[in-house]
Amino acid sequence: MASWKTTLLLLTLFLLSLFLEPLLAEATIINSIDGGMNKGCIEVERKALLEFKNGLIDPSGRLSSWVGADCCKWKGVDCNNQTGHVVKVDLKSGGDFSRLGGGFSRLGGEISDSLLDLKHLNYLDLSFNDFQGIPIPNFLGSFERLRYLNLSHARFGGMIPPHLGNLSQLRYLDLHGGDYYNFSAPLVRVHNLNWLSGLSSLKYLDLGHVNLSKATTNWMQAVNMLPFLLELHLSHCELSHFPQYSNPFVNLTSVSVIDLSYNNFNTTLPGWFSGEIPKWIGERMSSLKQLRLRGNMFTGDIPEQLCWLSRLHILDLAVNNLSGSIPQCLGNLTALSFVTLLDRNFDDPSIHYSYSERMELVVKGQSMEFESILPIVNLIDLSSNNIWGEIPKEITTLSTLGTLNLSRNQLTGKIPEKIGAMQGLETLDLSCNCLSGPIPPSMSSITSLNHLNLSHNRLSGPIPTTNQFSTFNDPSIYEANLGLCGPPLSTNCSTLNDQDHKDEEEDEVEWDMSWFFISMGLGFPVGFWAICGSLVLKKSWRQAYFRFIDETRDRLYVFTAVNVARLKRKMEANGVHG
């Protein structure tokens, strides 16, 4: 009996353990997670952040959450869940309020070296703030674990410290100078670029609006020391030299983004750039996804070698002096014919999703900055050049192209009939050219189109009214096309047709009258010289002519005398006396 009870008890305990084991395991996991989440920051790092805060000017109270014992819960601060060490400080000033409303939410003041106590820091972002021209601190070069450093648009001034070259683990460096809100901000400068050679892991470099004109190191040689670089942004850097016949980026075969907009690449030196876009860009940089050479006074034709860049998503050659026609081979840019993403290909996922992806482009009639959605932007901008000829029909094969800007050129001919095949178009600007003919009916099928400008051309015929065209109510996008009619223009198509018919009739009358007066004007001298000229040149004709004149005169005299005598006799017979 006891044996049976013992067996039953053991069986009960066994079944109970099977039931409780998952619950105990789950409780253990939850307890472990809670323990990690509630680890709390390191005290010395909390004090370092508070000291850093004390040196800042915070007009909008953005750092009001920086109170309490656990700094890992403070806004803009992230900690490692396992160790509690601060690994990320993100104090970027952003959002529409701060951009539209000025600097109210922007931090300023001094950057305390107490940050050096954050020895595990790998991410620091102070961009879009207002440090009023103070230099970038030298001690930032002491963060051995730093992988991401963004000080862009924060109004730093002076020289970039070469100490940044000590950041051998850095993947992302954005020192874009100036002020996003105020273009008269202090300009960051450099004495040399040798420090770049220490950034052996760098994949993203932005020195836009940093004056590199006085750098003792050649900028191309310095950049070429970054073998893993994927993106190079050097806009507004007052660069001047660019080799025409060789590739200065021989070690950067994997670079996907080159932005050299608004520099001074118009200097002619022996063996150097002579004003044209180098052909080697298309020949040797097959990984390019963005090529931005806007505002550099480039001359010559658009190199057909650029058509070899099959991965290209953004081609911006606007505001130059390019001439010639648009290469038909642009239709070979296959990346603009299929839906793909601009994979940044950075190997650290924790940083990849945090990268600030910005690009300032002129689309939809105004300057815009793309942010976060940049990977899906497909754009060709050839505006403000001297390009002539017709728009090649081959360009209509770029079915995923989002923005096409060909405005302010000398383009002629008609808008391609098959433009409706460009179903991805959201922005189309063909203004200020010499295009003629009607608006192609197929354009109505581009249902994604939300910005259109066809003004200042020679287009004619009715404006389509279906699909997206019914939403284009601004007459200015069609202005200075005297032949266009229909809404939203005030010119009625029937009135225009009647007027055209009347004009045609008036033109015919004017043409007939013109020919009448032209005939009279030409007939007299032709007739005169046909007769008189012959008499002058031919003696026998002249003698015969004057003999004919004499005989005709004699006959006329005799005829007149006989008839006068006959009339007198008749009058006398009737008793009429003279």
Coordinates of C-alpha atoms in Angstrom, one line a residue:
M1 CA 0.0 0.0 0.0
A2 CA 2.8 2.4 0.9
S3 CA 4.6 1.4 -2.3
W4 CA 1.5 2.4 -4.3
K5 CA 1.2 5.8 -2.6
T6 CA 4.9 6.5 -3.1
T7 CA 4.6 5.7 -6.8
L8 CA 1.6 8.0 -7.1
L9 CA 3.4 10.8 -5.3
L10 CA 6.4 10.5 -7.6
L11 CA 4.2 10.5 -10.7
T12 CA 2.4 13.6 -9.5
L13 CA 5.7 15.4 -8.9
F14 CA 7.0 14.4 -12.3
L15 CA 3.9 15.7 -14.1
L16 CA 4.0 18.9 -12.1
S17 CA 7.7 19.4 -13.0
L18 CA 6.8 19.0 -16.7
F19 CA 4.1 21.6 -16.4
L20 CA 6.2 24.1 -14.4
E21 CA 9.5 23.8 -16.4
P22 CA 8.4 26.0 -19.3
L23 CA 7.1 28.6 -16.9
L24 CA 10.3 28.6 -14.9
A25 CA 12.3 28.9 -18.1
E26 CA 10.3 31.8 -19.3
A27 CA 10.6 33.5 -15.9
T28 CA 14.3 33.0 -16.0
I29 CA 14.5 34.6 -19.5
I30 CA 12.3 37.5 -18.5
N31 CA 14.3 38.0 -15.4
S32 CA 17.5 38.0 -17.4
I33 CA 16.2 40.5 -19.9
D34 CA 14.9 42.8 -17.1
G35 CA 18.2 42.5 -15.5
G36 CA 19.9 43.6 -18.7
M37 CA 17.4 46.4 -19.4
N38 CA 17.6 47.7 -15.9
K39 CA 21.4 47.5 -15.8
G40 CA 21.6 51.3 -15.6
C41 CA 24.4 53.5 -16.9
I42 CA 27.9 53.7 -15.4
E43 CA 28.1 56.5 -12.8
V44 CA 31.3 58.1 -14.2
E45 CA 29.6 58.2 -17.6
R46 CA 26.5 59.8 -16.1
K47 CA 28.6 62.5 -14.5
A48 CA 30.4 63.0 -17.8
L49 CA 27.1 63.6 -19.7
L50 CA 25.9 66.0 -17.0
E51 CA 29.1 68.0 -17.3
F52 CA 28.8 68.0 -21.1
K53 CA 25.2 69.2 -20.7
N54 CA 26.3 72.1 -18.4
G55 CA 28.6 73.4 -21.2
L56 CA 25.8 73.5 -23.7
I57 CA 23.2 76.2 -24.5
D58 CA 19.8 74.6 -24.7
P59 CA 17.2 77.3 -25.5
S60 CA 14.3 74.9 -26.0
G61 CA 15.1 72.5 -23.2
R62 CA 15.8 69.5 -25.4
L63 CA 17.9 68.0 -22.6
S64 CA 15.3 68.3 -19.9
S65 CA 15.1 64.5 -19.7
W66 CA 18.7 64.4 -18.6
V67 CA 17.9 63.9 -14.9
G68 CA 17.8 60.9 -12.6
A69 CA 20.2 58.1 -12.0
D70 CA 19.8 56.1 -15.2
C71 CA 21.4 58.0 -18.1
C72 CA 20.5 55.2 -20.4
K73 CA 16.9 56.5 -20.4
W74 CA 17.9 60.0 -21.3
K75 CA 16.8 61.3 -24.7
G76 CA 19.5 61.0 -27.3
V77 CA 21.6 58.5 -25.2
D78 CA 21.8 54.8 -25.8
C79 CA 23.6 52.2 -23.7
N80 CA 24.8 48.7 -24.2
N81 CA 22.2 46.4 -22.6
Q82 CA 24.7 44.0 -21.3
T83 CA 27.4 46.4 -19.9
G84 CA 25.5 49.6 -19.3
H85 CA 28.2 51.6 -21.1
V86 CA 27.1 54.6 -23.2
V87 CA 27.7 53.8 -26.8
K88 CA 25.6 56.4 -28.6
V89 CA 25.0 60.2 -28.2
D90 CA 22.6 61.5 -30.9
L91 CA 21.8 65.2 -30.4
K92 CA 21.1 66.1 -34.0
S93 CA 18.7 69.0 -34.3
G94 CA 16.1 68.1 -36.8
G95 CA 12.5 68.2 -37.7
D96 CA 10.4 70.7 -39.7
F97 CA 9.9 72.9 -36.7
S98 CA 13.6 73.6 -36.2
R99 CA 14.2 74.1 -39.9
L100 CA 11.3 76.4 -40.5
G101 CA 11.4 78.2 -37.2
G102 CA 15.1 79.0 -37.1
G103 CA 17.5 78.1 -34.4
F104 CA 15.1 77.9 -31.4
S105 CA 15.7 74.1 -30.8
R106 CA 19.4 74.2 -31.7
L107 CA 22.1 73.5 -29.2
G108 CA 25.1 75.7 -28.8
G109 CA 27.8 76.6 -26.4
E110 CA 31.0 74.5 -25.7
I111 CA 31.7 70.8 -26.1
S112 CA 33.3 69.6 -22.8
D113 CA 36.1 67.1 -22.9
S114 CA 34.3 65.3 -20.1
L115 CA 33.0 63.2 -23.1
L116 CA 36.3 61.4 -23.0
D117 CA 35.0 59.4 -20.1
L118 CA 32.6 57.7 -22.5
K119 CA 35.3 55.2 -23.5
H120 CA 32.9 52.9 -25.3
L121 CA 31.3 55.6 -27.4
N122 CA 30.9 54.5 -31.1
Y123 CA 28.3 57.0 -32.4
L124 CA 28.3 60.8 -32.0
D125 CA 25.9 63.1 -33.9
L126 CA 25.9 66.9 -33.1
S127 CA 24.7 67.9 -36.6
F128 CA 22.3 70.8 -37.4
N129 CA 23.1 72.7 -34.2
D130 CA 24.7 76.1 -33.7
F131 CA 28.2 76.3 -32.2
Q132 CA 28.8 79.8 -33.6
G133 CA 32.1 79.3 -35.2
I134 CA 34.0 77.4 -32.5
P135 CA 36.6 75.0 -33.8
I136 CA 36.0 71.2 -33.8
P137 CA 37.6 69.9 -30.6
N138 CA 40.9 68.1 -30.9
F139 CA 39.9 65.5 -28.3
L140 CA 37.3 64.0 -30.7
G141 CA 40.2 62.2 -32.3
S142 CA 40.7 60.2 -29.0
F143 CA 37.6 58.0 -29.3
E144 CA 39.2 54.8 -30.4
R145 CA 35.9 53.0 -30.8
L146 CA 34.1 55.7 -32.7
R147 CA 32.5 54.4 -35.9
Y148 CA 30.1 57.3 -36.7
L149 CA 30.9 61.0 -36.4
N150 CA 28.5 63.7 -37.8
L151 CA 29.2 67.3 -37.1
S152 CA 27.6 68.7 -40.3
H153 CA 25.6 72.0 -40.6
A154 CA 26.5 72.8 -37.0
R155 CA 28.4 76.1 -37.6
F156 CA 31.8 74.9 -36.6
G157 CA 34.6 77.1 -37.9
G158 CA 38.4 77.2 -38.2
M159 CA 40.6 74.3 -39.1
I160 CA 39.6 70.7 -39.1
P161 CA 41.9 69.1 -36.5
P162 CA 44.2 66.5 -38.0
H163 CA 43.7 64.5 -34.7
L164 CA 40.6 63.0 -36.4
G165 CA 43.1 60.9 -38.4
N166 CA 43.4 58.7 -35.2
L167 CA 39.9 57.3 -35.7
S168 CA 41.0 54.1 -37.4
Q169 CA 37.6 52.4 -36.7
L170 CA 35.5 55.3 -38.2
R171 CA 33.1 54.2 -41.0
Y172 CA 31.2 57.4 -41.4
L173 CA 32.5 61.0 -41.3
D174 CA 30.4 64.0 -42.1
L175 CA 32.0 67.4 -41.5
H176 CA 29.8 69.3 -44.0
G177 CA 30.6 72.9 -43.2
G178 CA 28.5 76.0 -43.1
D179 CA 25.0 76.3 -41.8
Y180 CA 21.9 74.7 -43.2
Y181 CA 19.8 77.7 -42.1
N182 CA 22.3 80.5 -42.9
F183 CA 24.6 80.4 -45.8
S184 CA 26.8 83.2 -44.4
A185 CA 28.0 80.9 -41.6
P186 CA 31.8 80.5 -40.9
L187 CA 33.6 78.2 -43.3
V188 CA 35.6 75.3 -42.1
R189 CA 39.1 75.0 -43.7
V190 CA 42.0 72.6 -43.8
H191 CA 45.7 73.0 -44.1
N192 CA 46.3 69.5 -45.4
L193 CA 44.5 66.3 -45.9
N194 CA 47.2 63.8 -44.8
W195 CA 45.2 62.9 -41.7
L196 CA 42.7 61.1 -44.0
S197 CA 45.2 58.3 -44.5
G198 CA 44.6 57.2 -40.8
L199 CA 40.9 56.6 -41.5
S200 CA 41.6 53.1 -42.9
S201 CA 38.0 51.9 -42.4
L202 CA 36.2 54.9 -43.7
K203 CA 33.3 54.3 -46.1
Y204 CA 31.5 57.6 -46.1
L205 CA 33.2 61.0 -46.4
D206 CA 31.4 64.4 -46.6
L207 CA 33.6 67.6 -46.6
G208 CA 31.1 69.7 -48.4
H209 CA 31.4 73.5 -47.9
V210 CA 34.9 72.9 -46.4
N211 CA 37.5 75.1 -48.2
L212 CA 40.1 72.8 -49.7
S213 CA 41.6 75.3 -52.0
K214 CA 44.6 76.0 -49.7
A215 CA 45.2 72.4 -48.7
T216 CA 48.9 71.4 -49.3
T217 CA 47.9 67.9 -50.0
N218 CA 46.3 67.1 -53.4
W219 CA 42.7 66.2 -52.7
M220 CA 42.6 63.4 -55.1
Q221 CA 45.7 61.7 -53.7
A222 CA 44.3 62.1 -50.2
V223 CA 41.0 60.5 -51.1
N224 CA 42.7 57.7 -53.0
M225 CA 44.2 56.7 -49.6
L226 CA 40.8 55.4 -48.5
P227 CA 40.6 52.0 -50.1
F228 CA 37.1 51.1 -48.7
L229 CA 35.4 54.4 -49.5
L230 CA 31.9 54.0 -51.0
E231 CA 30.7 57.6 -50.9
L232 CA 32.6 60.8 -51.6
H233 CA 30.9 64.2 -51.1
L234 CA 33.0 67.3 -51.9
S235 CA 30.5 69.9 -53.0
H236 CA 31.3 73.7 -52.6
C237 CA 34.9 72.9 -51.7
E238 CA 36.6 75.4 -54.2
L239 CA 38.4 72.6 -55.9
S240 CA 39.9 73.4 -59.3
H241 CA 42.1 70.5 -60.7
F242 CA 40.7 67.4 -62.2
P243 CA 42.8 65.1 -64.5
Q244 CA 41.3 64.5 -67.9
Y245 CA 43.3 61.5 -69.1
S246 CA 43.8 59.3 -66.0
N247 CA 41.8 58.0 -63.1
P248 CA 42.8 59.7 -59.8
F249 CA 40.7 57.2 -57.9
V250 CA 42.6 54.0 -58.9
N251 CA 42.0 52.5 -55.5
L252 CA 38.3 53.4 -55.3
T253 CA 36.9 50.9 -57.8
S254 CA 33.9 50.2 -55.5
V255 CA 32.9 53.9 -55.0
S256 CA 29.2 54.3 -55.6
V257 CA 28.6 58.0 -55.0
I258 CA 30.6 61.0 -56.2
D259 CA 29.4 64.5 -55.5
L260 CA 31.7 67.2 -56.8
S261 CA 29.0 69.8 -57.3
Y262 CA 29.7 73.6 -57.4
N263 CA 33.5 73.6 -57.6
N264 CA 35.8 75.4 -60.1
F265 CA 36.7 72.6 -62.6
N266 CA 37.5 75.1 -65.4
T267 CA 41.3 75.4 -65.0
T268 CA 43.3 74.4 -68.0
L269 CA 46.7 72.9 -67.1
P270 CA 49.0 70.6 -69.1
G271 CA 47.6 67.1 -68.8
W272 CA 44.8 68.2 -66.5
F273 CA 41.2 68.9 -66.9
S274 CA 40.3 71.2 -69.8
G275 CA 36.7 71.9 -69.1
E276 CA 35.1 68.7 -70.2
I277 CA 33.7 65.8 -68.2
P278 CA 36.4 63.2 -68.1
K279 CA 35.6 60.0 -70.1
W280 CA 37.3 57.8 -67.6
I281 CA 34.5 58.3 -65.1
G282 CA 32.3 56.1 -67.3
E283 CA 35.1 53.8 -68.4
R284 CA 36.5 52.9 -65.0
M285 CA 34.0 53.6 -62.3
S286 CA 31.4 50.9 -63.0
S287 CA 30.0 50.8 -59.5
L288 CA 28.7 54.4 -59.6
K289 CA 25.1 54.8 -58.5
Q290 CA 25.2 58.6 -58.1
L291 CA 27.2 61.1 -60.2
R292 CA 26.7 64.8 -59.2
L293 CA 28.7 67.3 -61.2
R294 CA 26.3 70.3 -61.0
G295 CA 27.6 73.8 -61.3
N296 CA 31.1 73.3 -62.5
M297 CA 31.2 75.2 -65.8
F298 CA 31.9 72.0 -67.7
T299 CA 32.0 72.4 -71.5
G300 CA 31.8 70.0 -74.4
D301 CA 29.5 67.1 -75.1
I302 CA 28.0 64.7 -72.5
P303 CA 30.4 61.7 -72.8
E304 CA 28.8 58.6 -74.1
Q305 CA 30.9 56.7 -71.7
L306 CA 28.5 57.7 -69.0
C307 CA 26.0 55.4 -70.6
W308 CA 28.2 52.5 -69.4
L309 CA 27.3 53.2 -65.8
S310 CA 24.5 50.6 -65.7
R311 CA 24.0 51.0 -61.9
L312 CA 23.5 54.7 -62.1
H313 CA 20.4 56.1 -60.3
I314 CA 21.2 59.8 -60.2
L315 CA 22.9 61.7 -63.0
D316 CA 23.1 65.4 -62.2
L317 CA 25.0 67.5 -64.7
A318 CA 22.9 70.7 -64.4
V319 CA 24.1 74.3 -64.4
N320 CA 27.1 73.8 -66.7
N321 CA 28.0 74.9 -70.2
L322 CA 27.5 71.5 -71.9
S323 CA 26.6 71.5 -75.5
G324 CA 25.8 68.9 -78.2
S325 CA 22.9 66.6 -78.1
I326 CA 21.5 64.2 -75.5
P327 CA 23.2 60.8 -76.1
Q328 CA 20.7 58.2 -77.3
C329 CA 22.5 55.6 -75.2
L330 CA 21.2 57.1 -72.0
G331 CA 18.4 54.6 -72.6
N332 CA 20.9 51.9 -71.6
L333 CA 21.0 53.0 -68.0
T334 CA 19.4 49.8 -66.9
A335 CA 19.2 50.8 -63.2
L336 CA 16.5 53.3 -64.3
S337 CA 14.5 50.7 -66.0
F338 CA 14.0 48.3 -63.0
V339 CA 12.8 48.9 -59.4
T340 CA 15.9 48.6 -57.2
L341 CA 17.3 50.1 -54.0
L342 CA 20.5 51.9 -53.5
D343 CA 22.1 49.4 -51.2
R344 CA 24.7 51.3 -49.1
N345 CA 26.5 48.0 -48.5
F346 CA 27.9 49.1 -45.1
D347 CA 28.9 46.1 -43.1
D348 CA 27.8 47.2 -39.7
P349 CA 24.0 46.8 -39.5
S350 CA 23.7 48.8 -36.3
I351 CA 25.2 51.8 -38.1
H352 CA 23.7 51.2 -41.5
Y353 CA 20.2 52.1 -40.4
S354 CA 21.3 55.2 -38.6
Y355 CA 23.1 56.9 -41.5
S356 CA 21.7 60.3 -42.4
E357 CA 21.1 60.0 -46.1
R358 CA 20.8 63.6 -47.4
M359 CA 20.9 65.0 -50.9
E360 CA 19.9 68.5 -52.0
L361 CA 18.5 68.6 -55.5
V362 CA 16.4 71.0 -57.5
V363 CA 13.2 69.2 -58.4
K364 CA 9.5 70.1 -58.6
G365 CA 10.5 73.6 -59.3
Q366 CA 12.4 74.2 -56.1
S367 CA 15.4 73.2 -54.1
M368 CA 14.6 70.1 -52.0
E369 CA 16.6 67.9 -49.6
F370 CA 15.9 64.2 -49.8
E371 CA 16.4 62.4 -46.5
S372 CA 15.8 58.8 -45.6
I373 CA 13.9 58.1 -48.9
L374 CA 17.0 58.8 -50.9
P375 CA 17.6 55.1 -51.8
I376 CA 14.6 55.1 -54.2
V377 CA 15.3 58.4 -55.9
N378 CA 15.9 58.0 -59.7
L379 CA 16.9 61.3 -61.4
I380 CA 18.4 62.8 -64.5
D381 CA 19.0 66.5 -64.4
L382 CA 20.6 68.2 -67.5
S383 CA 19.0 71.6 -67.0
S384 CA 20.7 75.0 -67.5
N385 CA 23.1 74.0 -70.2
N386 CA 23.4 74.6 -74.0
I387 CA 22.2 71.2 -75.1
W388 CA 20.5 71.2 -78.5
G389 CA 18.8 68.7 -80.8
E390 CA 15.8 66.5 -80.2
I391 CA 14.9 64.6 -77.0
P392 CA 16.0 61.0 -77.9
K393 CA 13.1 58.6 -78.0
E394 CA 15.4 56.0 -76.4
I395 CA 15.1 57.9 -73.1
T396 CA 11.5 56.7 -72.8
T397 CA 12.7 53.2 -72.0
L398 CA 13.7 54.5 -68.5
S399 CA 10.4 53.3 -67.0
T400 CA 11.4 53.8 -63.3
L401 CA 13.0 57.3 -63.8
G402 CA 11.3 59.6 -61.2
T403 CA 12.6 63.0 -62.2
L404 CA 13.6 64.2 -65.6
N405 CA 14.7 67.9 -65.9
L406 CA 15.8 69.1 -69.3
S407 CA 14.8 72.7 -68.8
R408 CA 16.7 75.9 -69.9
N409 CA 18.4 74.3 -72.9
Q410 CA 18.1 74.7 -76.7
L411 CA 16.1 71.5 -77.4
T412 CA 14.0 71.3 -80.6
G413 CA 11.6 68.9 -82.2
K414 CA 8.7 67.2 -80.6
I415 CA 8.2 65.6 -77.2
P416 CA 8.7 61.8 -77.8
E417 CA 5.4 60.2 -78.6
K418 CA 6.1 57.2 -76.3
I419 CA 6.8 59.3 -73.3
G420 CA 3.9 57.6 -71.6
A421 CA 6.0 54.5 -71.2
M422 CA 7.9 56.4 -68.4
Q423 CA 5.4 55.3 -65.8
G424 CA 7.7 56.2 -62.9
L425 CA 7.9 59.9 -63.7
E426 CA 6.8 62.2 -60.9
T427 CA 8.6 65.3 -62.1
L428 CA 9.0 66.4 -65.7
D429 CA 10.4 69.8 -66.5
L430 CA 10.9 70.7 -70.2
S431 CA 10.5 74.4 -69.9
C432 CA 12.5 77.1 -71.6
N433 CA 13.4 75.2 -74.8
C434 CA 12.3 75.3 -78.4
L435 CA 10.0 72.2 -78.4
S436 CA 7.2 72.2 -80.9
G437 CA 4.2 70.1 -81.9
P438 CA 1.4 68.8 -79.6
I439 CA 1.6 67.4 -76.1
P440 CA 1.7 63.7 -76.7
P441 CA -1.6 61.9 -75.7
S442 CA 0.4 59.1 -74.1
M443 CA 1.6 61.6 -71.4
S444 CA -1.9 61.4 -69.9
S445 CA -1.2 57.8 -68.9
I446 CA 1.6 58.8 -66.5
T447 CA -0.6 58.6 -63.4
S448 CA 2.4 59.2 -61.0
L449 CA 3.1 62.6 -62.5
N450 CA 2.6 65.4 -59.9
H451 CA 4.8 68.2 -61.2
L452 CA 4.9 69.3 -64.8
N453 CA 6.4 72.4 -66.5
L454 CA 6.2 72.8 -70.3
S455 CA 6.3 76.7 -70.3
H456 CA 8.3 78.8 -72.8
N457 CA 8.3 76.5 -75.8
R458 CA 6.5 76.4 -79.2
L459 CA 4.0 73.7 -78.3
S460 CA 0.5 73.8 -80.0
G461 CA -2.8 72.1 -79.9
P462 CA -5.2 71.3 -77.0
I463 CA -3.9 70.5 -73.5
P464 CA -5.0 67.0 -72.4
T465 CA -7.7 66.9 -69.7
T466 CA -7.6 63.3 -68.6
N467 CA -5.9 61.6 -65.6
Q468 CA -3.2 63.8 -64.0
F469 CA -3.7 66.7 -66.4
S470 CA -7.0 67.4 -64.7
T471 CA -5.0 68.3 -61.6
F472 CA -2.6 70.7 -63.3
N473 CA -4.6 73.9 -62.7
D474 CA -1.6 76.3 -62.8
P475 CA -1.6 78.1 -66.2
S476 CA 2.0 79.2 -65.7
I477 CA 3.2 75.6 -66.5
Y478 CA 2.0 76.2 -70.1
E479 CA 2.7 79.9 -70.5
A480 CA 4.5 81.3 -73.5
N481 CA 3.3 78.5 -75.8
L482 CA 1.1 80.5 -78.2
G483 CA -0.3 77.5 -79.9
L484 CA -1.6 75.7 -76.8
C485 CA -5.3 76.0 -75.9
G486 CA -7.8 74.7 -73.4
P487 CA -8.0 74.7 -69.6
P488 CA -6.3 76.0 -67.5
L489 CA -5.4 78.5 -70.2
S490 CA -7.9 81.2 -71.1
T491 CA -7.6 80.5 -74.8
N492 CA -10.5 78.4 -76.1
C493 CA -9.5 75.8 -78.7
S494 CA -12.5 76.5 -80.9
T495 CA -11.8 80.2 -80.8
L496 CA -8.2 79.5 -81.6
N497 CA -9.3 77.3 -84.6
D498 CA -11.6 80.0 -86.0
Q499 CA -8.9 82.6 -85.6
D500 CA -6.4 80.3 -87.3
H501 CA -8.8 79.8 -90.2
K502 CA -9.4 83.6 -90.5
D503 CA -5.6 84.1 -90.2
E504 CA -5.1 81.6 -93.0
E505 CA -7.6 83.5 -95.3
E506 CA -6.0 86.8 -94.5
D507 CA -2.6 85.2 -95.2
E508 CA -3.9 84.0 -98.6
V509 CA -5.1 87.5 -99.6
E510 CA -1.9 89.1 -98.4
W511 CA 0.0 86.5 -100.3
D512 CA -2.0 87.2 -103.6
M513 CA -1.6 90.9 -103.3
S514 CA 2.0 90.5 -102.6
W515 CA 2.5 88.5 -105.8
F516 CA 0.5 91.1 -107.8
F517 CA 2.7 93.9 -106.8
I518 CA 5.8 91.8 -107.1
S519 CA 4.7 90.9 -110.7
M520 CA 4.1 94.6 -111.6
G521 CA 7.4 95.6 -110.1
L522 CA 9.2 92.9 -112.0
G523 CA 7.2 93.1 -115.3
F524 CA 8.0 96.7 -116.2
P525 CA 11.8 96.4 -116.1
V526 CA 11.7 93.0 -117.7
G527 CA 9.5 94.2 -120.5
F528 CA 11.4 97.4 -121.0
W529 CA 14.8 95.7 -121.3
A530 CA 13.4 92.9 -123.4
I531 CA 12.4 95.4 -126.1
C532 CA 14.8 98.3 -125.7
G533 CA 17.8 96.0 -124.9
S534 CA 17.2 94.1 -128.2
L535 CA 17.1 97.4 -130.2
V536 CA 20.3 98.5 -128.7
L537 CA 22.1 95.3 -129.4
K538 CA 20.6 94.5 -132.9
K539 CA 21.1 97.1 -135.6
S540 CA 18.8 95.5 -138.2
W541 CA 16.1 95.3 -135.5
R542 CA 16.7 98.9 -134.6
Q543 CA 16.4 100.1 -138.3
A544 CA 13.2 98.0 -138.8
Y545 CA 11.7 99.3 -135.6
F546 CA 12.3 103.0 -136.5
R547 CA 11.1 102.3 -140.1
F548 CA 7.9 100.9 -138.6
I549 CA 7.5 103.9 -136.4
D550 CA 7.9 106.3 -139.3
E551 CA 5.5 104.4 -141.5
T552 CA 3.0 104.3 -138.7
R553 CA 3.3 108.0 -138.1
D554 CA 2.8 108.7 -141.9
R555 CA -0.3 106.5 -142.0
L556 CA -1.7 108.1 -139.0
Y557 CA -1.2 111.6 -140.5
V558 CA -2.8 110.6 -143.8
F559 CA -5.7 108.9 -142.0
T560 CA -6.3 112.0 -139.9
A561 CA -6.0 114.5 -142.8
V562 CA -8.4 112.5 -145.0
N563 CA -11.0 112.2 -142.3
V564 CA -10.8 115.9 -141.4
A565 CA -11.3 116.9 -145.1
R566 CA -14.2 114.5 -145.4
L567 CA -15.8 116.0 -142.3
K568 CA -15.5 119.5 -143.6
R569 CA -17.1 118.7 -146.9
K570 CA -20.0 117.0 -145.1
M571 CA -20.5 120.0 -142.9
E572 CA -20.5 122.5 -145.8
A573 CA -23.1 120.3 -147.7
N574 CA -25.4 120.6 -144.7
G575 CA -25.0 124.3 -144.6
V576 CA -22.8 124.4 -141.6
H577 CA -20.0 126.9 -141.9
G578 CA -17.0 127.0 -139.7

